[in-house]
Amino acid sequence: MSGDKVTIPKVISMKEKGEKISMITAYDFTGAKIVDEAGIDIILVGDSLGMVMQGRSSTLPVTIDDVIYHTRMVKNGTKRALVVGDMPFMSYQVSVEEAVKNAGRLIQEGGAEAVKLEGGREFVDRIKAIVSCGIPVMGHLGLTPQSINIFGGYRVRGRKQEEAKRIIEDAKYLQEAGVFSIVLEAMPLSVAKEITESVSIPTIGIGASKLCDGQVLVFHDLLGLFEEFKPKFVKRYAHLKQDAVRAVRQYIDEVKKGIFPDEEHSYL
Ligand code: KIV
């Protein structure tokens, strides 16, 4: 891990050098400080905040103001990582103008250094317009949770040949439009491999095999803080929810029994 600030050219050069890219979500100052100090390359202020921060059942209710609010907190806790703000549902779908305006707000008001948006060829005009304003864009293909009502569930995308072909073509459209990297979510290894080999920009997988140029996980999933459901691709590196419940139970017990606060935690 290098101590230098992570920039867009650095992320692109990592693919060229065969250096894997690490990315994780964060939503506040404390979370950002943890992952930044650990040496993460990219922090995504994901619209997954709808689930893990707001307790909603999907990302659809998340607003651009929500993401700006959380991005500001993340920026305050980040020194090295590249901070990417996620464009939530309906912040870029309506028109090119809205897309540019909202991407600009994420940079100006949130302090993001890049934005991410879901979708393929249908959003090439938005991506080109945002990039032409000097705002780097990360793409997102495969399982795109903002389209959950069309897909009818959180299932792997690209198992059928026709769908796989479309996703692979979309990756090329995104590269031509100017994205600096693409998140590949929930797709077979063969599809992720073909995309990763056919574009010069990095691919960052989540449920898309180790053949991508980097990986991303949701902070709460990786640390075992979110237990409502667990997709196959989630690896829990800790069980902090259980630890937290145990700690709070002990605190309650000590308060009830008059053990806490003891002399050490009192002003005598
Ligand atoms: O919102 C999010 O956290 C994401 C990642 C899962 C890539 O889009």
PDB file of C-alpha atoms and ligand atoms in Angstrom:
ATOM      1  CA  MET A   1       0.000   0.000   0.000  1.00  0.00           C
ATOM      2  CA  SER A   2       1.361   3.394  -1.012  1.00  0.00           C
ATOM      3  CA  GLY A   3       0.696   6.460   1.162  1.00  0.00           C
ATOM      4  CA  ASP A   4       0.010   8.680  -1.858  1.00  0.00           C
ATOM      5  CA  LYS A   5      -3.461  10.109  -2.431  1.00  0.00           C
ATOM      6  CA  VAL A   6      -5.449   7.883  -4.780  1.00  0.00           C
ATOM      7  CA  THR A   7      -6.361   9.706  -7.975  1.00  0.00           C
ATOM      8  CA  ILE A   8      -8.180   8.704 -11.165  1.00  0.00           C
ATOM      9  CA  PRO A   9      -4.905   8.296 -13.167  1.00  0.00           C
ATOM     10  CA  LYS A  10      -3.566   6.113 -10.330  1.00  0.00           C
ATOM     11  CA  VAL A  11      -6.675   3.869 -10.438  1.00  0.00           C
ATOM     12  CA  ILE A  12      -6.330   3.457 -14.206  1.00  0.00           C
ATOM     13  CA  SER A  13      -2.596   2.750 -13.921  1.00  0.00           C
ATOM     14  CA  MET A  14      -3.274   0.001 -11.366  1.00  0.00           C
ATOM     15  CA  LYS A  15      -4.955  -2.058 -14.085  1.00  0.00           C
ATOM     16  CA  GLU A  16      -2.005  -1.496 -16.403  1.00  0.00           C
ATOM     17  CA  LYS A  17       0.380  -2.704 -13.664  1.00  0.00           C
ATOM     18  CA  GLY A  18      -1.820  -5.682 -12.720  1.00  0.00           C
ATOM     19  CA  GLU A  19      -2.293  -4.245  -9.207  1.00  0.00           C
ATOM     20  CA  LYS A  20      -5.691  -5.152  -7.721  1.00  0.00           C
ATOM     21  CA  ILE A  21      -7.970  -2.274  -6.674  1.00  0.00           C
ATOM     22  CA  SER A  22      -9.727  -2.399  -3.281  1.00  0.00           C
ATOM     23  CA  MET A  23     -13.010  -0.551  -2.839  1.00  0.00           C
ATOM     24  CA  ILE A  24     -15.543  -0.466  -0.005  1.00  0.00           C
ATOM     25  CA  THR A  25     -18.567   1.612   0.872  1.00  0.00           C
ATOM     26  CA  ALA A  26     -18.659   4.049   3.782  1.00  0.00           C
ATOM     27  CA  TYR A  27     -21.338   6.457   4.896  1.00  0.00           C
ATOM     28  CA  ASP A  28     -19.926   8.523   7.768  1.00  0.00           C
ATOM     29  CA  PHE A  29     -16.782  10.010   9.367  1.00  0.00           C
ATOM     30  CA  THR A  30     -15.978   7.036  11.633  1.00  0.00           C
ATOM     31  CA  GLY A  31     -16.475   4.420   8.918  1.00  0.00           C
ATOM     32  CA  ALA A  32     -14.412   6.426   6.433  1.00  0.00           C
ATOM     33  CA  LYS A  33     -11.573   6.829   8.949  1.00  0.00           C
ATOM     34  CA  ILE A  34     -11.499   3.054   9.571  1.00  0.00           C
ATOM     35  CA  VAL A  35     -11.300   2.083   5.905  1.00  0.00           C
ATOM     36  CA  ASP A  36      -8.970   4.945   4.933  1.00  0.00           C
ATOM     37  CA  GLU A  37      -6.519   4.139   7.728  1.00  0.00           C
ATOM     38  CA  ALA A  38      -6.663   0.475   6.692  1.00  0.00           C
ATOM     39  CA  GLY A  39      -5.440   1.570   3.243  1.00  0.00           C
ATOM     40  CA  ILE A  40      -8.484   1.142   0.995  1.00  0.00           C
ATOM     41  CA  ASP A  41      -8.052   2.587  -2.521  1.00  0.00           C
ATOM     42  CA  ILE A  42     -11.612   3.763  -3.242  1.00  0.00           C
ATOM     43  CA  ILE A  43     -14.499   4.649  -0.914  1.00  0.00           C
ATOM     44  CA  LEU A  44     -17.957   4.536  -2.463  1.00  0.00           C
ATOM     45  CA  VAL A  45     -20.718   6.467  -0.726  1.00  0.00           C
ATOM     46  CA  GLY A  46     -23.216   3.987  -2.123  1.00  0.00           C
ATOM     47  CA  ASP A  47     -26.957   4.318  -2.398  1.00  0.00           C
ATOM     48  CA  SER A  48     -26.874   1.061  -0.407  1.00  0.00           C
ATOM     49  CA  LEU A  49     -27.077   3.569   2.448  1.00  0.00           C
ATOM     50  CA  GLY A  50     -30.826   3.221   1.928  1.00  0.00           C
ATOM     51  CA  MET A  51     -30.623  -0.296   3.343  1.00  0.00           C
ATOM     52  CA  VAL A  52     -27.786  -0.202   5.861  1.00  0.00           C
ATOM     53  CA  MET A  53     -28.213   3.360   7.191  1.00  0.00           C
ATOM     54  CA  GLN A  54     -31.910   4.068   6.660  1.00  0.00           C
ATOM     55  CA  GLY A  55     -33.398   0.577   7.057  1.00  0.00           C
ATOM     56  CA  ARG A  56     -35.282   0.653   3.737  1.00  0.00           C
ATOM     57  CA  SER A  57     -35.919  -2.480   1.692  1.00  0.00           C
ATOM     58  CA  SER A  58     -34.247  -1.143  -1.487  1.00  0.00           C
ATOM     59  CA  THR A  59     -32.062   1.717  -2.742  1.00  0.00           C
ATOM     60  CA  LEU A  60     -34.962   3.373  -4.572  1.00  0.00           C
ATOM     61  CA  PRO A  61     -36.046   5.906  -1.901  1.00  0.00           C
ATOM     62  CA  VAL A  62     -32.533   7.362  -1.520  1.00  0.00           C
ATOM     63  CA  THR A  63     -32.270  10.993  -2.674  1.00  0.00           C
ATOM     64  CA  ILE A  64     -29.385  13.077  -3.973  1.00  0.00           C
ATOM     65  CA  ASP A  65     -29.561  15.119  -0.748  1.00  0.00           C
ATOM     66  CA  ASP A  66     -29.084  11.900   1.277  1.00  0.00           C
ATOM     67  CA  VAL A  67     -25.969  10.976  -0.701  1.00  0.00           C
ATOM     68  CA  ILE A  68     -24.558  14.521  -0.474  1.00  0.00           C
ATOM     69  CA  TYR A  69     -25.071  14.501   3.317  1.00  0.00           C
ATOM     70  CA  HIS A  70     -23.269  11.173   3.747  1.00  0.00           C
ATOM     71  CA  THR A  71     -20.498  12.081   1.273  1.00  0.00           C
ATOM     72  CA  ARG A  72     -19.658  15.198   3.313  1.00  0.00           C
ATOM     73  CA  MET A  73     -19.191  13.070   6.437  1.00  0.00           C
ATOM     74  CA  VAL A  74     -17.088  10.515   4.562  1.00  0.00           C
ATOM     75  CA  LYS A  75     -14.853  13.255   3.148  1.00  0.00           C
ATOM     76  CA  ASN A  76     -14.168  14.483   6.685  1.00  0.00           C
ATOM     77  CA  GLY A  77     -12.763  11.072   7.597  1.00  0.00           C
ATOM     78  CA  THR A  78     -10.770  10.431   4.403  1.00  0.00           C
ATOM     79  CA  LYS A  79      -7.175  11.409   3.649  1.00  0.00           C
ATOM     80  CA  ARG A  80      -5.900   8.943   1.047  1.00  0.00           C
ATOM     81  CA  ALA A  81      -8.739   7.092  -0.670  1.00  0.00           C
ATOM     82  CA  LEU A  82     -10.577   8.303  -3.769  1.00  0.00           C
ATOM     83  CA  VAL A  83     -14.147   9.219  -2.728  1.00  0.00           C
ATOM     84  CA  VAL A  84     -16.909   8.331  -5.201  1.00  0.00           C
ATOM     85  CA  GLY A  85     -20.492   9.524  -4.678  1.00  0.00           C
ATOM     86  CA  ASP A  86     -23.285   7.287  -5.969  1.00  0.00           C
ATOM     87  CA  MET A  87     -25.984   8.917  -8.088  1.00  0.00           C
ATOM     88  CA  PRO A  88     -29.287   7.659  -6.647  1.00  0.00           C
ATOM     89  CA  PHE A  89     -32.456   6.660  -8.476  1.00  0.00           C
ATOM     90  CA  MET A  90     -33.984   9.540 -10.464  1.00  0.00           C
ATOM     91  CA  SER A  91     -30.981  11.831 -10.023  1.00  0.00           C
ATOM     92  CA  TYR A  92     -29.766  11.197 -13.609  1.00  0.00           C
ATOM     93  CA  GLN A  93     -32.516   9.245 -15.391  1.00  0.00           C
ATOM     94  CA  VAL A  94     -34.807  12.189 -16.242  1.00  0.00           C
ATOM     95  CA  SER A  95     -32.512  14.287 -18.450  1.00  0.00           C
ATOM     96  CA  VAL A  96     -28.936  15.163 -19.311  1.00  0.00           C
ATOM     97  CA  GLU A  97     -29.376  18.526 -17.548  1.00  0.00           C
ATOM     98  CA  GLU A  98     -30.557  16.901 -14.296  1.00  0.00           C
ATOM     99  CA  ALA A  99     -27.723  14.384 -14.471  1.00  0.00           C
ATOM    100  CA  VAL A 100     -25.075  17.100 -14.883  1.00  0.00           C
ATOM    101  CA  LYS A 101     -26.624  19.271 -12.171  1.00  0.00           C
ATOM    102  CA  ASN A 102     -26.793  16.432  -9.637  1.00  0.00           C
ATOM    103  CA  ALA A 103     -23.315  15.113 -10.444  1.00  0.00           C
ATOM    104  CA  GLY A 104     -22.072  18.675  -9.904  1.00  0.00           C
ATOM    105  CA  ARG A 105     -23.828  18.850  -6.526  1.00  0.00           C
ATOM    106  CA  LEU A 106     -22.105  15.644  -5.392  1.00  0.00           C
ATOM    107  CA  ILE A 107     -18.745  17.239  -6.207  1.00  0.00           C
ATOM    108  CA  GLN A 108     -19.454  20.795  -4.990  1.00  0.00           C
ATOM    109  CA  GLU A 109     -21.612  20.150  -1.937  1.00  0.00           C
ATOM    110  CA  GLY A 110     -20.563  16.599  -1.008  1.00  0.00           C
ATOM    111  CA  GLY A 111     -16.867  16.859  -1.839  1.00  0.00           C
ATOM    112  CA  ALA A 112     -16.885  13.661  -3.953  1.00  0.00           C
ATOM    113  CA  GLU A 113     -14.035  13.276  -6.441  1.00  0.00           C
ATOM    114  CA  ALA A 114     -16.067  11.178  -8.879  1.00  0.00           C
ATOM    115  CA  VAL A 115     -19.620   9.894  -9.306  1.00  0.00           C
ATOM    116  CA  LYS A 116     -21.055   6.471 -10.112  1.00  0.00           C
ATOM    117  CA  LEU A 117     -24.197   5.711 -12.056  1.00  0.00           C
ATOM    118  CA  GLU A 118     -25.963   2.499 -13.064  1.00  0.00           C
ATOM    119  CA  GLY A 119     -26.794   1.467 -16.622  1.00  0.00           C
ATOM    120  CA  GLY A 120     -25.402   0.978 -20.100  1.00  0.00           C
ATOM    121  CA  ARG A 121     -25.879   2.469 -23.562  1.00  0.00           C
ATOM    122  CA  GLU A 122     -29.069   4.273 -22.545  1.00  0.00           C
ATOM    123  CA  PHE A 123     -27.035   6.681 -20.394  1.00  0.00           C
ATOM    124  CA  VAL A 124     -24.128   7.400 -22.724  1.00  0.00           C
ATOM    125  CA  ASP A 125     -25.367  10.975 -23.281  1.00  0.00           C
ATOM    126  CA  ARG A 126     -25.465  11.626 -19.509  1.00  0.00           C
ATOM    127  CA  ILE A 127     -21.980  10.173 -18.998  1.00  0.00           C
ATOM    128  CA  LYS A 128     -20.466  12.215 -21.839  1.00  0.00           C
ATOM    129  CA  ALA A 129     -22.061  15.423 -20.548  1.00  0.00           C
ATOM    130  CA  ILE A 130     -20.884  14.825 -16.955  1.00  0.00           C
ATOM    131  CA  VAL A 131     -17.342  13.913 -18.030  1.00  0.00           C
ATOM    132  CA  SER A 132     -17.199  16.989 -20.289  1.00  0.00           C
ATOM    133  CA  CYS A 133     -17.715  19.107 -17.142  1.00  0.00           C
ATOM    134  CA  GLY A 134     -14.569  17.590 -15.632  1.00  0.00           C
ATOM    135  CA  ILE A 135     -16.364  15.090 -13.392  1.00  0.00           C
ATOM    136  CA  PRO A 136     -15.029  11.517 -13.517  1.00  0.00           C
ATOM    137  CA  VAL A 137     -17.714   8.844 -13.862  1.00  0.00           C
ATOM    138  CA  MET A 138     -17.667   5.213 -12.704  1.00  0.00           C
ATOM    139  CA  GLY A 139     -20.119   2.892 -14.510  1.00  0.00           C
ATOM    140  CA  HIS A 140     -22.137   0.017 -13.019  1.00  0.00           C
ATOM    141  CA  LEU A 141     -23.375  -2.997 -15.038  1.00  0.00           C
ATOM    142  CA  GLY A 142     -24.947  -6.397 -14.389  1.00  0.00           C
ATOM    143  CA  LEU A 143     -27.284  -6.412 -11.422  1.00  0.00           C
ATOM    144  CA  THR A 144     -28.180  -2.732 -11.188  1.00  0.00           C
ATOM    145  CA  PRO A 145     -30.357  -2.449  -8.055  1.00  0.00           C
ATOM    146  CA  GLN A 146     -32.124   0.730  -9.217  1.00  0.00           C
ATOM    147  CA  SER A 147     -33.806  -1.409 -11.928  1.00  0.00           C
ATOM    148  CA  ILE A 148     -35.011  -4.031  -9.463  1.00  0.00           C
ATOM    149  CA  ASN A 149     -38.658  -3.586 -10.459  1.00  0.00           C
ATOM    150  CA  ILE A 150     -37.815  -4.473 -14.060  1.00  0.00           C
ATOM    151  CA  PHE A 151     -35.594  -7.436 -13.104  1.00  0.00           C
ATOM    152  CA  GLY A 152     -38.127  -8.709 -10.545  1.00  0.00           C
ATOM    153  CA  GLY A 153     -35.452  -9.645  -7.971  1.00  0.00           C
ATOM    154  CA  TYR A 154     -31.775  -9.482  -7.005  1.00  0.00           C
ATOM    155  CA  ARG A 155     -30.642 -12.251  -9.356  1.00  0.00           C
ATOM    156  CA  VAL A 156     -27.420 -12.855 -11.260  1.00  0.00           C
ATOM    157  CA  ARG A 157     -27.451 -11.098 -14.642  1.00  0.00           C
ATOM    158  CA  GLY A 158     -25.964 -12.373 -17.907  1.00  0.00           C
ATOM    159  CA  ARG A 159     -26.556 -16.101 -17.536  1.00  0.00           C
ATOM    160  CA  LYS A 160     -28.399 -16.146 -20.868  1.00  0.00           C
ATOM    161  CA  GLN A 161     -26.271 -15.566 -23.929  1.00  0.00           C
ATOM    162  CA  GLU A 162     -28.296 -12.620 -25.187  1.00  0.00           C
ATOM    163  CA  GLU A 163     -28.148 -10.816 -21.862  1.00  0.00           C
ATOM    164  CA  ALA A 164     -24.426 -11.536 -21.487  1.00  0.00           C
ATOM    165  CA  LYS A 165     -23.813 -10.110 -24.984  1.00  0.00           C
ATOM    166  CA  ARG A 166     -25.694  -6.937 -24.106  1.00  0.00           C
ATOM    167  CA  ILE A 167     -23.742  -6.418 -20.864  1.00  0.00           C
ATOM    168  CA  ILE A 168     -20.413  -6.959 -22.672  1.00  0.00           C
ATOM    169  CA  GLU A 169     -21.430  -4.472 -25.391  1.00  0.00           C
ATOM    170  CA  ASP A 170     -22.557  -2.002 -22.719  1.00  0.00           C
ATOM    171  CA  ALA A 171     -19.108  -2.093 -21.119  1.00  0.00           C
ATOM    172  CA  LYS A 172     -17.638  -0.958 -24.447  1.00  0.00           C
ATOM    173  CA  TYR A 173     -20.252   1.794 -24.781  1.00  0.00           C
ATOM    174  CA  LEU A 174     -19.366   3.019 -21.283  1.00  0.00           C
ATOM    175  CA  GLN A 175     -15.651   3.009 -22.022  1.00  0.00           C
ATOM    176  CA  GLU A 176     -16.237   5.021 -25.212  1.00  0.00           C
ATOM    177  CA  ALA A 177     -18.426   7.460 -23.278  1.00  0.00           C
ATOM    178  CA  GLY A 178     -15.494   8.168 -20.959  1.00  0.00           C
ATOM    179  CA  VAL A 179     -16.010   6.269 -17.684  1.00  0.00           C
ATOM    180  CA  PHE A 180     -12.784   5.633 -15.744  1.00  0.00           C
ATOM    181  CA  SER A 181     -13.882   2.259 -14.349  1.00  0.00           C
ATOM    182  CA  ILE A 182     -16.917  -0.025 -14.203  1.00  0.00           C
ATOM    183  CA  VAL A 183     -18.508  -1.889 -11.286  1.00  0.00           C
ATOM    184  CA  LEU A 184     -19.625  -5.374 -12.411  1.00  0.00           C
ATOM    185  CA  GLU A 185     -22.296  -6.722 -10.068  1.00  0.00           C
ATOM    186  CA  ALA A 186     -23.600 -10.310  -9.843  1.00  0.00           C
ATOM    187  CA  MET A 187     -22.632 -11.937 -13.134  1.00  0.00           C
ATOM    188  CA  PRO A 188     -20.981 -15.195 -14.190  1.00  0.00           C
ATOM    189  CA  LEU A 189     -17.202 -15.382 -14.186  1.00  0.00           C
ATOM    190  CA  SER A 190     -17.099 -15.792 -17.975  1.00  0.00           C
ATOM    191  CA  VAL A 191     -18.929 -12.494 -18.561  1.00  0.00           C
ATOM    192  CA  ALA A 192     -16.762 -10.574 -16.059  1.00  0.00           C
ATOM    193  CA  LYS A 193     -13.635 -12.097 -17.650  1.00  0.00           C
ATOM    194  CA  GLU A 194     -14.618 -11.088 -21.161  1.00  0.00           C
ATOM    195  CA  ILE A 195     -15.405  -7.521 -20.099  1.00  0.00           C
ATOM    196  CA  THR A 196     -12.219  -7.175 -18.042  1.00  0.00           C
ATOM    197  CA  GLU A 197     -10.126  -8.384 -20.980  1.00  0.00           C
ATOM    198  CA  SER A 198     -11.897  -6.267 -23.581  1.00  0.00           C
ATOM    199  CA  VAL A 199     -11.757  -2.833 -21.900  1.00  0.00           C
ATOM    200  CA  SER A 200      -8.653  -0.849 -20.921  1.00  0.00           C
ATOM    201  CA  ILE A 201     -10.313   0.719 -17.854  1.00  0.00           C
ATOM    202  CA  PRO A 202     -10.491  -1.203 -14.553  1.00  0.00           C
ATOM    203  CA  THR A 203     -13.455  -3.414 -13.677  1.00  0.00           C
ATOM    204  CA  ILE A 204     -14.444  -3.659 -10.024  1.00  0.00           C
ATOM    205  CA  GLY A 205     -16.411  -6.757  -9.137  1.00  0.00           C
ATOM    206  CA  ILE A 206     -19.054  -7.528  -6.550  1.00  0.00           C
ATOM    207  CA  GLY A 207     -20.259 -11.058  -7.109  1.00  0.00           C
ATOM    208  CA  ALA A 208     -18.398 -11.056 -10.425  1.00  0.00           C
ATOM    209  CA  SER A 209     -15.417 -13.334  -9.614  1.00  0.00           C
ATOM    210  CA  LYS A 210     -11.762 -12.643  -8.910  1.00  0.00           C
ATOM    211  CA  LEU A 211     -11.087 -12.059 -12.593  1.00  0.00           C
ATOM    212  CA  CYS A 212     -12.045  -8.378 -12.220  1.00  0.00           C
ATOM    213  CA  ASP A 213      -9.355  -5.728 -11.720  1.00  0.00           C
ATOM    214  CA  GLY A 214     -10.658  -4.935  -8.252  1.00  0.00           C
ATOM    215  CA  GLN A 215     -13.338  -5.799  -5.715  1.00  0.00           C
ATOM    216  CA  VAL A 216     -15.972  -3.880  -3.770  1.00  0.00           C
ATOM    217  CA  LEU A 217     -18.044  -4.855  -0.734  1.00  0.00           C
ATOM    218  CA  VAL A 218     -20.527  -3.013   1.455  1.00  0.00           C
ATOM    219  CA  PHE A 219     -18.917  -1.913   4.780  1.00  0.00           C
ATOM    220  CA  HIS A 220     -21.687  -3.399   6.925  1.00  0.00           C
ATOM    221  CA  ASP A 221     -21.570  -6.741   5.061  1.00  0.00           C
ATOM    222  CA  LEU A 222     -17.783  -7.122   5.341  1.00  0.00           C
ATOM    223  CA  LEU A 223     -17.812  -6.336   9.067  1.00  0.00           C
ATOM    224  CA  GLY A 224     -20.882  -8.424   9.902  1.00  0.00           C
ATOM    225  CA  LEU A 225     -22.912  -5.402  10.999  1.00  0.00           C
ATOM    226  CA  PHE A 226     -25.859  -6.072   8.671  1.00  0.00           C
ATOM    227  CA  GLU A 227     -27.591  -9.406   9.160  1.00  0.00           C
ATOM    228  CA  GLU A 228     -30.956  -8.886   7.426  1.00  0.00           C
ATOM    229  CA  PHE A 229     -29.785 -10.922   4.422  1.00  0.00           C
ATOM    230  CA  LYS A 230     -26.481 -12.180   2.994  1.00  0.00           C
ATOM    231  CA  PRO A 231     -25.898 -12.539  -0.756  1.00  0.00           C
ATOM    232  CA  LYS A 232     -23.621 -15.438  -1.820  1.00  0.00           C
ATOM    233  CA  PHE A 233     -20.802 -13.041  -2.718  1.00  0.00           C
ATOM    234  CA  VAL A 234     -20.569 -11.479   0.746  1.00  0.00           C
ATOM    235  CA  LYS A 235     -17.660 -12.595   2.916  1.00  0.00           C
ATOM    236  CA  ARG A 236     -17.890 -11.502   6.545  1.00  0.00           C
ATOM    237  CA  TYR A 237     -14.430 -10.673   7.875  1.00  0.00           C
ATOM    238  CA  ALA A 238     -15.785  -9.862  11.346  1.00  0.00           C
ATOM    239  CA  HIS A 239     -18.996 -10.214  13.364  1.00  0.00           C
ATOM    240  CA  LEU A 240     -19.278  -6.745  14.829  1.00  0.00           C
ATOM    241  CA  LYS A 241     -23.072  -6.808  15.269  1.00  0.00           C
ATOM    242  CA  GLN A 242     -22.778  -9.758  17.655  1.00  0.00           C
ATOM    243  CA  ASP A 243     -19.855  -8.101  19.470  1.00  0.00           C
ATOM    244  CA  ALA A 244     -21.832  -4.858  19.788  1.00  0.00           C
ATOM    245  CA  VAL A 245     -24.927  -6.589  21.189  1.00  0.00           C
ATOM    246  CA  ARG A 246     -22.729  -8.446  23.688  1.00  0.00           C
ATOM    247  CA  ALA A 247     -21.060  -5.181  24.788  1.00  0.00           C
ATOM    248  CA  VAL A 248     -24.355  -3.314  25.191  1.00  0.00           C
ATOM    249  CA  ARG A 249     -25.836  -6.259  27.151  1.00  0.00           C
ATOM    250  CA  GLN A 250     -22.860  -6.139  29.522  1.00  0.00           C
ATOM    251  CA  TYR A 251     -23.290  -2.376  29.952  1.00  0.00           C
ATOM    252  CA  ILE A 252     -27.001  -2.810  30.775  1.00  0.00           C
ATOM    253  CA  ASP A 253     -26.173  -5.544  33.271  1.00  0.00           C
ATOM    254  CA  GLU A 254     -23.510  -3.424  35.002  1.00  0.00           C
ATOM    255  CA  VAL A 255     -25.846  -0.408  35.204  1.00  0.00           C
ATOM    256  CA  LYS A 256     -28.632  -2.534  36.701  1.00  0.00           C
ATOM    257  CA  LYS A 257     -26.261  -4.066  39.239  1.00  0.00           C
ATOM    258  CA  GLY A 258     -24.597  -0.752  40.166  1.00  0.00           C
ATOM    259  CA  ILE A 259     -21.206  -1.971  38.909  1.00  0.00           C
ATOM    260  CA  PHE A 260     -20.869   0.857  36.391  1.00  0.00           C
ATOM    261  CA  PRO A 261     -19.621   3.532  36.863  1.00  0.00           C
ATOM    262  CA  ASP A 262     -16.869   2.408  39.217  1.00  0.00           C
ATOM    263  CA  GLU A 263     -14.161   4.646  40.754  1.00  0.00           C
ATOM    264  CA  GLU A 264     -12.058   4.559  37.596  1.00  0.00           C
ATOM    265  CA  HIS A 265     -14.875   6.163  35.600  1.00  0.00           C
ATOM    266  CA  SER A 266     -15.994   8.701  38.248  1.00  0.00           C
ATOM    267  CA  TYR A 267     -14.761  12.164  39.305  1.00  0.00           C
ATOM    268  CA  LEU A 268     -13.732  11.841  42.954  1.00  0.00           C
TER     269      LEU A 268
HETATM  270  O1  KIV B   1     -24.576   1.268  -3.474  1.00  0.00           O
HETATM  271  C1  KIV B   1     -23.635   0.469  -3.394  1.00  0.00           C
HETATM  272  O2  KIV B   1     -23.146   0.137  -2.303  1.00  0.00           O
HETATM  273  C2  KIV B   1     -23.101  -0.079  -4.631  1.00  0.00           C
HETATM  274  C3  KIV B   1     -22.077  -1.156  -4.520  1.00  0.00           C
HETATM  275  C4  KIV B   1     -22.724  -2.422  -4.124  1.00  0.00           C
HETATM  276  C5  KIV B   1     -21.284  -1.300  -5.740  1.00  0.00           C
HETATM  277  O3  KIV B   1     -23.494   0.319  -5.676  1.00  0.00           O
END
